[in-house]
PDB file of C-alpha atoms in Angstrom:
ATOM      1  CA  MET K 181     -20.343 -20.963  18.460  1.00  0.00           C
ATOM      2  CA  ALA K 182     -17.241 -22.798  17.226  1.00  0.00           C
ATOM      3  CA  LYS K 183     -13.867 -21.320  18.014  1.00  0.00           C
ATOM      4  CA  LYS K 184     -12.056 -20.110  14.898  1.00  0.00           C
ATOM      5  CA  GLN K 185      -8.688 -21.786  14.407  1.00  0.00           C
ATOM      6  CA  LYS K 186      -5.692 -19.575  13.884  1.00  0.00           C
ATOM      7  CA  VAL K 187      -3.986 -20.106  10.515  1.00  0.00           C
ATOM      8  CA  LYS K 188      -0.202 -20.094  10.650  1.00  0.00           C
ATOM      9  CA  THR K 189       1.296 -17.843   7.983  1.00  0.00           C
ATOM     10  CA  PRO K 190       4.170 -19.531   6.123  1.00  0.00           C
ATOM     11  CA  LEU K 191       7.600 -17.868   6.300  1.00  0.00           C
ATOM     12  CA  LEU K 192       7.711 -17.485   2.511  1.00  0.00           C
ATOM     13  CA  TYR K 193       4.527 -15.415   2.528  1.00  0.00           C
ATOM     14  CA  LYS K 194       5.816 -13.322   5.460  1.00  0.00           C
ATOM     15  CA  LEU K 195       8.939 -12.520   3.428  1.00  0.00           C
ATOM     16  CA  LEU K 196       7.046 -11.770   0.214  1.00  0.00           C
ATOM     17  CA  GLY K 197       4.932  -9.079   1.896  1.00  0.00           C
ATOM     18  CA  PRO K 198       7.797  -6.662   2.622  1.00  0.00           C
ATOM     19  CA  ALA K 199       9.580  -7.669  -0.566  1.00  0.00           C
ATOM     20  CA  MET K 200       6.599  -6.391  -2.542  1.00  0.00           C
ATOM     21  CA  ALA K 201       5.572  -3.542  -0.218  1.00  0.00           C
ATOM     22  CA  ILE K 202       8.912  -1.724  -0.045  1.00  0.00           C
ATOM     23  CA  PRO K 203       9.286  -1.174  -3.824  1.00  0.00           C
ATOM     24  CA  ALA K 204       5.563  -0.358  -4.077  1.00  0.00           C
ATOM     25  CA  GLY K 205       5.959   2.251  -1.319  1.00  0.00           C
ATOM     26  CA  ILE K 206       8.908   3.847  -3.085  1.00  0.00           C
ATOM     27  CA  VAL K 207       6.982   4.023  -6.363  1.00  0.00           C
ATOM     28  CA  VAL K 208       3.872   5.429  -4.647  1.00  0.00           C
ATOM     29  CA  LYS K 209       5.899   8.142  -2.860  1.00  0.00           C
ATOM     30  CA  LYS K 210       7.630   9.173  -6.077  1.00  0.00           C
ATOM     31  CA  LEU K 211       4.345   9.099  -8.027  1.00  0.00           C
ATOM     32  CA  ALA K 212       2.522  11.166  -5.392  1.00  0.00           C
ATOM     33  CA  ASP K 213       5.290  13.772  -5.192  1.00  0.00           C
ATOM     34  CA  THR K 214       5.656  14.021  -8.982  1.00  0.00           C
ATOM     35  CA  THR K 215       1.901  14.212  -9.583  1.00  0.00           C
ATOM     36  CA  TRP K 216       1.473  16.897  -6.932  1.00  0.00           C
ATOM     37  CA  GLU K 217       4.313  18.981  -8.328  1.00  0.00           C
ATOM     38  CA  LYS K 218       3.019  18.749 -11.931  1.00  0.00           C
ATOM     39  CA  VAL K 219      -0.540  19.655 -10.963  1.00  0.00           C
ATOM     40  CA  ARG K 220       0.154  22.279  -8.289  1.00  0.00           C
ATOM     41  CA  GLY K 221       3.480  23.657  -9.527  1.00  0.00           C
ATOM     42  CA  TYR K 222       5.268  23.342  -6.172  1.00  0.00           C
ATOM     43  CA  PRO K 223       6.404  20.456  -3.946  1.00  0.00           C
ATOM     44  CA  PRO K 224       3.879  18.726  -1.688  1.00  0.00           C
ATOM     45  CA  PRO K 225       3.805  19.714   1.972  1.00  0.00           C
ATOM     46  CA  LYS K 226       6.329  17.670   3.968  1.00  0.00           C
ATOM     47  CA  ASN K 227       4.214  18.168   7.083  1.00  0.00           C
ATOM     48  CA  PRO K 228       0.577  19.002   6.271  1.00  0.00           C
ATOM     49  CA  THR K 229       0.011  20.127   9.880  1.00  0.00           C
ATOM     50  CA  ALA K 230       2.789  22.743   9.779  1.00  0.00           C
ATOM     51  CA  PRO K 231       1.646  26.349  10.366  1.00  0.00           C
ATOM     52  CA  GLY K 232       2.371  27.554   6.809  1.00  0.00           C
ATOM     53  CA  VAL K 233       0.317  24.858   5.030  1.00  0.00           C
ATOM     54  CA  SER K 234      -3.198  25.848   3.944  1.00  0.00           C
ATOM     55  CA  TRP K 235      -6.204  23.661   4.690  1.00  0.00           C
ATOM     56  CA  PRO K 236      -6.906  23.058   0.978  1.00  0.00           C
ATOM     57  CA  ASP K 237      -3.313  21.902   0.435  1.00  0.00           C
ATOM     58  CA  ALA K 238      -3.364  19.704   3.544  1.00  0.00           C
ATOM     59  CA  LEU K 239      -6.683  18.095   2.550  1.00  0.00           C
ATOM     60  CA  ALA K 240      -5.650  17.655  -1.078  1.00  0.00           C
ATOM     61  CA  TRP K 241      -2.352  16.054  -0.040  1.00  0.00           C
ATOM     62  CA  ALA K 242      -4.192  13.722   2.359  1.00  0.00           C
ATOM     63  CA  ALA K 243      -6.559  12.651  -0.430  1.00  0.00           C
ATOM     64  CA  VAL K 244      -3.856  12.152  -3.052  1.00  0.00           C
ATOM     65  CA  SER K 245      -1.381  10.356  -0.819  1.00  0.00           C
ATOM     66  CA  GLY K 246      -4.112   8.271   0.851  1.00  0.00           C
ATOM     67  CA  ALA K 247      -5.567   7.049  -2.431  1.00  0.00           C
ATOM     68  CA  LEU K 248      -2.151   6.211  -3.856  1.00  0.00           C
ATOM     69  CA  TYR K 249      -1.101   4.502  -0.613  1.00  0.00           C
ATOM     70  CA  ALA K 250      -4.215   2.298  -0.681  1.00  0.00           C
ATOM     71  CA  ALA K 251      -3.616   1.413  -4.327  1.00  0.00           C
ATOM     72  CA  GLY K 252       0.030   0.602  -3.556  1.00  0.00           C
ATOM     73  CA  ARG K 253      -0.997  -1.699  -0.700  1.00  0.00           C
ATOM     74  CA  LEU K 254      -3.422  -3.482  -2.999  1.00  0.00           C
ATOM     75  CA  VAL K 255      -0.781  -3.964  -5.698  1.00  0.00           C
ATOM     76  CA  ALA K 256       1.775  -5.226  -3.154  1.00  0.00           C
ATOM     77  CA  ALA K 257      -0.670  -7.675  -1.533  1.00  0.00           C
ATOM     78  CA  ALA K 258      -1.888  -8.999  -4.878  1.00  0.00           C
ATOM     79  CA  GLY K 259       1.692  -9.313  -6.116  1.00  0.00           C
ATOM     80  CA  ALA K 260       2.767 -11.222  -3.009  1.00  0.00           C
ATOM     81  CA  ALA K 261      -0.179 -13.604  -3.337  1.00  0.00           C
ATOM     82  CA  THR K 262       0.543 -14.162  -7.033  1.00  0.00           C
ATOM     83  CA  VAL K 263       4.233 -14.880  -6.444  1.00  0.00           C
ATOM     84  CA  TYR K 264       3.392 -17.196  -3.528  1.00  0.00           C
ATOM     85  CA  GLU K 265       0.912 -19.084  -5.699  1.00  0.00           C
ATOM     86  CA  LYS K 266       3.435 -19.450  -8.550  1.00  0.00           C
ATOM     87  CA  ILE K 267       6.111 -20.760  -6.178  1.00  0.00           C
ATOM     88  CA  THR K 268       3.967 -23.120  -4.103  1.00  0.00           C
ATOM     89  CA  GLY K 269       1.101 -23.935  -6.469  1.00  0.00           C
ATOM     90  CA  SER K 270      -1.521 -22.884  -3.918  1.00  0.00           C
ATOM     91  CA  LEU K 271      -3.017 -19.675  -2.618  1.00  0.00           C
ATOM     92  CA  PRO K 272      -1.608 -18.207   0.598  1.00  0.00           C
ATOM     93  CA  PRO K 273      -3.490 -18.925   3.828  1.00  0.00           C
ATOM     94  CA  GLY K 274      -6.427 -16.585   4.263  1.00  0.00           C
ATOM     95  CA  VAL K 275      -6.683 -15.835   0.534  1.00  0.00           C
ATOM     96  CA  ASN K 276      -9.812 -17.436  -0.836  1.00  0.00           C
ATOM     97  CA  ALA K 277     -10.347 -17.872  -4.594  1.00  0.00           C
ATOM     98  CA  ASP K 278     -14.112 -17.914  -3.999  1.00  0.00           C
ATOM     99  CA  SER K 279     -14.098 -14.442  -2.445  1.00  0.00           C
ATOM    100  CA  ALA K 280     -13.749 -12.683  -5.812  1.00  0.00           C
ATOM    101  CA  ALA K 281     -17.148 -11.277  -6.719  1.00  0.00           C
TER     102      ALA K 281
END
């Protein structure tokens, strides 16, 4: 079996990741909190494992925040790859155009 070569990640791509992820995280947090408050009528639990938080609230908050977090990560990663491609003219290392199904 051939040994897989390690691909060095360019500095530009390393910088684009946090540059896209931080704003996405802020938006996701605000969206999750606002959505929870509109639907439930009270703020989301700050600590779902705290004694006063019900299991339904803890599970619902885990589902809502988890789904929005995953979507935010996807948006940030896709945004970083798009910006990298526009700046350099090529896809970032490890991103394969043929992998889209």
